[in-house]
Short mmCIF file of C-alpha atoms in Angstrom, two decimals:
data_model
loop_
_atom_site.label_atom_id
_atom_site.label_comp_id
_atom_site.label_asym_id
_atom_site.label_seq_id
_atom_site.Cartn_x
_atom_site.Cartn_y
_atom_site.Cartn_z
CA MET A 1 5.53 3.42 4.49
CA ILE A 2 6.53 0.02 3.18
CA PHE A 3 5.43 0.59 -0.48
CA GLU A 4 6.57 4.25 -0.91
CA ASP A 5 9.97 3.90 -2.30
CA LEU A 6 9.39 0.73 -4.34
CA PRO A 7 11.28 1.57 -7.58
CA THR A 8 9.95 1.68 -11.05
CA THR A 9 9.26 -1.84 -12.61
CA PRO A 10 11.12 -2.13 -16.16
CA ARG A 11 9.33 -3.65 -19.12
CA SER A 12 10.74 -6.48 -20.79
CA GLU A 13 11.95 -4.87 -24.04
CA GLU A 14 13.46 -2.34 -21.71
CA LEU A 15 15.66 -5.11 -19.86
CA ILE A 16 16.57 -6.97 -22.90
CA ASP A 17 17.66 -3.47 -24.68
CA LYS A 18 19.88 -2.90 -21.62
CA ALA A 19 21.59 -6.09 -21.10
CA PHE A 20 22.29 -6.42 -25.06
CA SER A 21 23.70 -3.04 -25.53
CA ARG A 22 25.85 -3.42 -22.44
CA ALA A 23 27.02 -6.74 -23.72
CA ALA A 24 27.74 -4.94 -27.19
CA ARG A 25 30.12 -2.44 -25.29
CA ALA A 26 31.64 -5.38 -23.30
CA GLY A 27 32.60 -7.37 -26.57
CA ARG A 28 34.11 -4.59 -28.27
CA ALA A 29 36.64 -4.15 -25.37
CA LYS A 30 38.04 -7.73 -26.30
CA SER A 31 38.40 -10.14 -29.47
CA GLY A 32 37.74 -13.45 -30.36
CA ILE A 33 36.45 -16.06 -28.08
CA GLU A 34 36.96 -13.49 -25.04
CA ALA A 35 34.72 -11.20 -26.92
CA GLN A 36 31.92 -13.70 -27.07
CA GLN A 37 32.39 -14.94 -23.47
CA SER A 38 32.36 -11.38 -22.40
CA MET A 39 29.18 -10.30 -24.08
CA LEU A 40 27.29 -13.53 -22.68
CA LEU A 41 28.42 -12.75 -19.35
CA THR A 42 27.47 -9.23 -19.28
CA ALA A 43 23.87 -9.84 -20.84
CA SER A 44 23.29 -12.82 -18.28
CA ASN A 45 24.09 -11.05 -15.65
CA VAL A 46 22.26 -7.72 -16.28
CA LEU A 47 19.37 -9.39 -16.91
CA SER A 48 19.56 -11.90 -13.68
CA ASP A 49 20.57 -9.11 -11.63
CA ASN A 50 17.65 -6.72 -12.79
CA LEU A 51 14.97 -9.11 -12.20
CA GLU A 52 16.06 -10.40 -8.96
CA ASN A 53 16.04 -6.51 -8.25
CA VAL A 54 12.56 -6.33 -8.97
CA VAL A 55 11.78 -9.26 -6.50
CA THR A 56 13.71 -8.30 -3.65
CA THR A 57 12.59 -4.70 -3.39
CA TRP A 58 9.22 -6.12 -2.45
CA PRO A 59 8.60 -6.50 1.23
CA ASP A 60 7.67 -10.27 2.57
CA PHE A 61 3.99 -9.72 2.72
CA ASP A 62 4.15 -12.67 5.51
CA LEU A 63 5.70 -9.81 7.61
CA VAL A 64 3.74 -6.98 6.38
CA ASP A 65 1.40 -5.52 9.03
CA PRO A 66 -2.14 -6.86 8.87
CA PHE A 67 -3.49 -3.30 8.19
CA TYR A 68 -1.19 -2.87 4.93
CA TYR A 69 -1.79 -6.44 4.11
CA GLU A 70 -5.43 -6.04 3.68
CA LEU A 71 -5.31 -2.36 1.91
CA ALA A 72 -2.75 -3.92 -0.38
CA ASP A 73 -5.06 -6.97 -0.91
CA ALA A 74 -8.09 -4.67 -1.45
CA ILE A 75 -6.42 -3.13 -4.32
CA VAL A 76 -4.02 -5.20 -6.24
CA ASP A 77 -5.19 -9.09 -5.08
CA VAL A 78 -1.85 -10.04 -3.13
CA ASP A 79 -2.13 -13.77 -4.31
CA GLU A 80 -1.58 -12.43 -8.29
CA LEU A 81 1.11 -10.37 -7.17
CA ARG A 82 2.86 -12.91 -5.22
CA LYS A 83 2.46 -15.40 -8.24
CA SER A 84 4.17 -12.82 -10.61
CA LEU A 85 7.12 -12.06 -8.13
CA SER A 86 7.80 -16.11 -8.15
CA GLU A 87 7.97 -15.82 -11.79
CA VAL A 88 10.12 -13.14 -12.01
CA GLY A 89 12.19 -14.86 -9.58
CA TRP A 90 12.41 -17.67 -11.70
CA ALA A 91 13.44 -15.82 -14.74
CA SER A 92 16.27 -14.63 -12.91
CA ARG A 93 17.44 -17.89 -11.95
CA LYS A 94 17.03 -18.99 -15.39
CA THR A 95 19.18 -16.18 -17.13
CA LYS A 96 21.70 -16.70 -14.91
CA GLU A 97 21.37 -20.65 -15.55
CA ILE A 98 21.48 -20.07 -19.57
CA GLY A 99 24.80 -18.00 -19.21
CA ARG A 100 26.20 -20.45 -16.94
CA GLU A 101 25.32 -23.30 -19.36
CA TYR A 102 26.64 -21.37 -22.97
CA GLN A 103 30.00 -20.50 -21.09
CA SER A 104 31.50 -23.93 -21.71
CA ARG A 105 30.02 -24.07 -25.08
CA LEU A 106 31.68 -20.72 -26.30
CA ARG A 107 35.05 -22.39 -25.69
CA THR A 108 35.68 -23.39 -29.21
CA ASP A 109 36.69 -21.48 -32.47
CA ALA A 110 35.47 -17.53 -32.71
CA ASP A 111 32.60 -18.44 -35.53
CA THR A 112 31.13 -21.26 -33.10
CA ALA A 113 31.43 -19.24 -30.23
CA ARG A 114 29.60 -16.64 -31.83
CA LYS A 115 27.04 -18.90 -33.23
CA HIS A 116 26.27 -20.09 -29.59
CA ARG A 117 26.56 -16.85 -28.01
CA LYS A 118 23.51 -15.61 -30.23
CA GLN A 119 21.67 -18.74 -29.53
CA ALA A 120 22.16 -17.95 -25.76
CA PHE A 121 20.93 -14.63 -26.70
CA ALA A 122 17.73 -15.75 -28.09
CA ARG A 123 17.18 -17.94 -25.14
CA LEU A 124 17.71 -15.30 -22.58
CA ALA A 125 15.31 -12.96 -24.54
CA SER A 126 12.88 -15.54 -24.71
CA VAL A 127 12.82 -16.04 -20.75
CA VAL A 128 12.69 -12.36 -20.11
CA GLU A 129 9.79 -12.13 -22.93
CA GLU A 130 7.91 -14.60 -21.11
CA VAL A 131 7.45 -13.17 -17.80
CA GLU A 132 6.14 -9.53 -19.56
CA GLU A 133 2.81 -10.06 -18.00
CA ASP A 134 4.21 -10.63 -14.78
CA LEU A 135 6.52 -7.29 -14.84
CA LEU A 136 3.29 -5.50 -16.27
CA ARG A 137 1.14 -6.61 -13.26
CA ILE A 138 4.10 -5.86 -10.59
CA GLY A 139 4.64 -2.30 -12.29
CA ASP A 140 0.82 -1.59 -12.01
CA ALA A 141 0.42 -2.59 -8.29
CA ARG A 142 3.73 -0.38 -7.49
CA ASP A 143 2.15 2.45 -9.14
CA GLN A 144 -1.20 1.81 -6.99
CA LEU A 145 0.16 0.91 -3.81
CA LYS A 146 2.71 3.44 -3.47
CA THR A 147 0.04 6.32 -2.95
CA LEU A 148 -1.59 4.43 -0.33
CA PRO A 149 -1.76 6.49 3.17
CA ASP A 150 1.02 7.30 5.15
CA ILE A 151 -0.44 5.63 8.68
CA ASP A 152 1.88 3.98 11.23
CA PRO A 153 0.20 0.71 12.49
CA ASP A 154 2.27 1.17 15.67
CA GLU A 155 0.72 4.63 16.43
CA PRO A 156 -2.32 4.99 18.57
CA ALA A 157 -5.37 5.93 15.76
CA ILE A 158 -8.43 7.34 16.04
CA VAL A 159 -11.15 6.48 12.91
CA VAL A 160 -13.50 8.84 11.97
CA ALA A 161 -16.67 7.73 10.89
CA GLY A 162 -19.93 8.74 9.55
CA TYR A 163 -22.28 9.76 6.96
CA PRO A 164 -21.18 12.66 4.68
CA ASN A 165 -21.69 16.22 5.62
CA VAL A 166 -21.88 15.30 9.24
CA GLY A 167 -18.59 17.57 9.94
CA LYS A 168 -15.85 14.37 10.05
CA SER A 169 -13.48 16.33 7.82
CA THR A 170 -14.02 19.43 9.59
CA PHE A 171 -13.32 17.89 12.90
CA VAL A 172 -10.08 16.42 11.77
CA ASN A 173 -8.94 19.28 10.10
CA ARG A 174 -9.66 21.56 13.41
CA VAL A 175 -7.76 19.46 15.58
CA THR A 176 -4.87 18.13 13.39
CA ASN A 177 -2.87 19.45 10.47
CA ALA A 178 -4.65 17.05 8.14
CA ARG A 179 -5.30 19.93 5.45
CA HIS A 180 -1.88 19.20 3.60
CA GLU A 181 -2.24 15.33 4.03
CA THR A 182 -5.53 14.72 2.45
CA ALA A 183 -5.37 12.67 -0.74
CA THR A 184 -7.25 10.35 -3.14
CA TYR A 185 -6.54 6.50 -2.85
CA PRO A 186 -7.32 3.71 -5.14
CA PHE A 187 -10.21 1.97 -3.21
CA THR A 188 -12.38 5.41 -2.98
CA THR A 189 -12.74 8.05 -5.15
CA LYS A 190 -13.52 10.67 -2.08
CA GLY A 191 -10.01 10.15 -0.60
CA ILE A 192 -8.93 9.20 3.12
CA GLY A 193 -7.74 12.19 5.52
CA VAL A 194 -4.93 11.62 7.71
CA GLY A 195 -3.86 14.11 10.69
CA HIS A 196 -1.85 14.05 13.77
CA LEU A 197 -2.29 15.51 17.19
CA THR A 198 -0.04 15.07 20.13
CA ARG A 199 -1.38 14.74 24.00
CA ASP A 200 1.51 13.86 26.64
CA HIS A 201 3.97 13.58 24.19
CA ILE A 202 2.36 10.70 22.57
CA ARG A 203 1.65 11.29 18.63
CA TYR A 204 -2.44 10.09 17.67
CA GLN A 205 -3.17 9.35 14.37
CA LEU A 206 -6.84 10.81 13.06
CA VAL A 207 -8.15 8.81 10.13
CA ASP A 208 -11.13 10.39 8.08
CA THR A 209 -12.77 7.79 6.32
CA PRO A 210 -14.97 9.40 3.43
CA GLY A 211 -16.19 6.53 1.00
CA LEU A 212 -15.39 3.55 3.06
CA LEU A 213 -17.50 3.82 6.74
CA ASP A 214 -19.98 6.56 5.62
CA ARG A 215 -22.69 4.21 4.35
CA PRO A 216 -24.01 0.76 4.82
CA PRO A 217 -22.25 -2.31 4.07
CA GLU A 218 -24.60 -3.19 1.23
CA GLU A 219 -23.98 -0.20 -0.62
CA ARG A 220 -19.94 -0.44 -0.63
CA ASN A 221 -18.46 -2.07 -3.68
CA GLU A 222 -15.89 -4.94 -3.11
CA ILE A 223 -12.62 -2.87 -2.69
CA GLU A 224 -14.49 -0.39 -0.28
CA SER A 225 -15.69 -3.60 1.64
CA GLN A 226 -12.07 -4.77 2.10
CA ALA A 227 -10.47 -1.40 2.67
CA ALA A 228 -13.24 -1.06 5.33
CA SER A 229 -11.98 -4.13 6.75
CA ALA A 230 -8.58 -3.29 6.96
CA LEU A 231 -9.41 -0.19 9.15
CA THR A 232 -10.29 -2.78 11.99
CA HIS A 233 -6.80 -3.35 12.02
CA LEU A 234 -6.02 -0.01 12.85
CA ALA A 235 -8.43 1.82 14.90
CA ASP A 236 -7.95 1.98 18.51
CA CYS A 237 -10.75 4.04 18.72
CA VAL A 238 -14.02 5.13 16.47
CA LEU A 239 -15.84 8.09 16.67
CA VAL A 240 -19.13 8.10 14.80
CA PHE A 241 -20.51 11.39 13.87
CA ILE A 242 -24.01 12.17 13.72
CA ASP A 243 -26.15 15.23 12.76
CA ALA A 244 -29.29 15.19 14.45
CA SER A 245 -30.29 18.52 12.77
CA GLY A 246 -30.70 16.95 9.38
CA GLU A 247 -28.79 19.38 7.36
CA CYS A 248 -26.42 16.49 5.97
CA GLY A 249 -29.22 15.33 4.08
CA TYR A 250 -29.54 11.72 5.70
CA PRO A 251 -32.22 10.59 7.90
CA LEU A 252 -31.35 9.96 11.77
CA ASP A 253 -32.57 6.47 11.57
CA ALA A 254 -30.14 5.67 8.66
CA GLN A 255 -27.22 7.22 10.80
CA LEU A 256 -28.19 5.33 13.73
CA ALA A 257 -28.00 2.04 11.74
CA LEU A 258 -24.43 2.77 10.46
CA TYR A 259 -23.46 3.57 14.15
CA ASP A 260 -24.75 -0.13 15.11
CA GLU A 261 -22.92 -1.41 12.20
CA ILE A 262 -19.63 0.20 12.77
CA GLU A 263 -20.04 -0.64 16.91
CA SER A 264 -20.38 -4.46 15.77
CA ARG A 265 -17.29 -4.39 13.08
CA PHE A 266 -14.69 -2.73 15.46
CA ASP A 267 -13.68 -4.71 18.65
CA VAL A 268 -12.53 -1.01 20.43
CA PRO A 269 -14.15 1.83 22.11
CA VAL A 270 -16.99 3.07 19.95
CA LEU A 271 -18.32 6.75 20.73
CA SER A 272 -21.24 8.35 19.21
CA VAL A 273 -21.05 12.22 18.68
CA CYS A 274 -23.85 14.31 18.03
CA ASN A 275 -22.01 17.14 16.22
CA LYS A 276 -23.81 20.55 15.02
CA ALA A 277 -25.27 20.36 18.78
CA ASP A 278 -25.77 24.02 18.95
CA ARG A 279 -28.63 23.30 16.06
CA SER A 280 -29.99 20.05 17.77
CA ARG A 281 -29.26 17.53 20.36
CA ASP A 282 -32.35 15.43 19.23
CA VAL A 283 -30.74 12.24 19.61
CA GLU A 284 -28.84 10.08 22.35
CA ALA A 285 -25.37 10.33 22.11
CA ASP A 286 -22.08 9.76 24.03
CA TYR A 287 -20.61 13.38 23.56
CA TYR A 288 -21.95 16.52 22.03
CA VAL A 289 -20.28 18.74 20.13
CA SER A 290 -20.27 22.01 17.71
CA VAL A 291 -17.12 21.79 15.58
CA THR A 292 -17.73 24.69 13.78
CA GLU A 293 -18.29 26.73 17.04
CA GLY A 294 -15.33 24.87 18.77
CA GLU A 295 -17.79 23.57 21.47
CA GLY A 296 -17.10 20.02 23.17
CA VAL A 297 -14.13 19.33 20.61
CA GLU A 298 -11.21 19.36 23.48
CA GLU A 299 -13.64 17.30 25.53
CA LEU A 300 -14.20 14.66 22.87
CA LEU A 301 -10.23 14.40 22.06
CA GLU A 302 -9.85 13.80 25.89
CA ALA A 303 -12.59 11.32 26.01
CA ALA A 304 -11.04 9.56 22.60
CA VAL A 305 -7.41 9.52 24.17
CA ASN A 306 -8.42 7.94 27.46
CA ALA A 307 -10.65 5.18 25.72
CA ILE A 308 -7.19 4.48 23.98
CA GLY A 309 -5.36 4.52 27.10
CA TYR A 310 -2.29 3.89 25.30
CA GLU A 311 0.60 3.59 27.17
CA PRO A 312 4.04 3.84 25.36
CA GLU A 313 6.68 0.87 25.80
CA LEU A 314 9.63 1.93 28.11
CA PRO A 315 12.75 0.45 27.76
CA PHE A 316 13.69 -2.07 30.08
CA GLU A 317 15.30 -1.04 33.17
CA GLY A 318 17.41 -3.82 34.36
#
């Protein structure tokens, strides 16, 4: 996953302490003007390189898959993050520039060189402190985005939707290995479950969506709405589970209204699934299943796979 390996973002105080400590060690290895020059070169390089590393470890958002872009934007505001990355990039260039500027001033007597080196250190520290808020924003974004679900936008995905307690998670857990892949993510307190199954050597992702697609749009907060929108870039097929028995605690007309909303949102096959069909089939649906009893489950999976019609790209044969 593109955000998983982002390194921890250092604080400005950490960077300054690291740069000046290394500079002091470099200075002790020499004497006179050479010591001051070595200290300045070390400090400016450490700061410039570390600040540059903060920027370059992030992916280019212009090249990020729309699914992950919208998820990221829902959580951290990509435009603000980009501004902070730009500011840190400026700081990297500026610290390098200060190092070059003051090197020429150090070609004098030892006392004057020490004075100019201290001035350079003060300016270096000031530049890094200027981007402290940007470093904090980048660090916070990293901490949030690194926990996003590990979903491959290039693999076919079946999104499972519907009101709470209609059997979505039970279905995903039954047909995949999702039990150990369910986690809580920043855009919802309920979490998203991700599981996988293989048909004809093709791996399919099943995405359980509690907290996102289990209630009408007007009841979702802004972040949840954006995350739900991101799923439109991911889904190749949507299964909307409906409980006609009413045991889920939600009226049937509300469940059907949610189905209509989902069908209008997604430009992919959307299949209605009457779960708990062993208790009630009192609704018109595309498929009738009982996940707990194992009835109709394989037929539903086959229908979803056929609806997707995924064909892997084959190597070019000359």
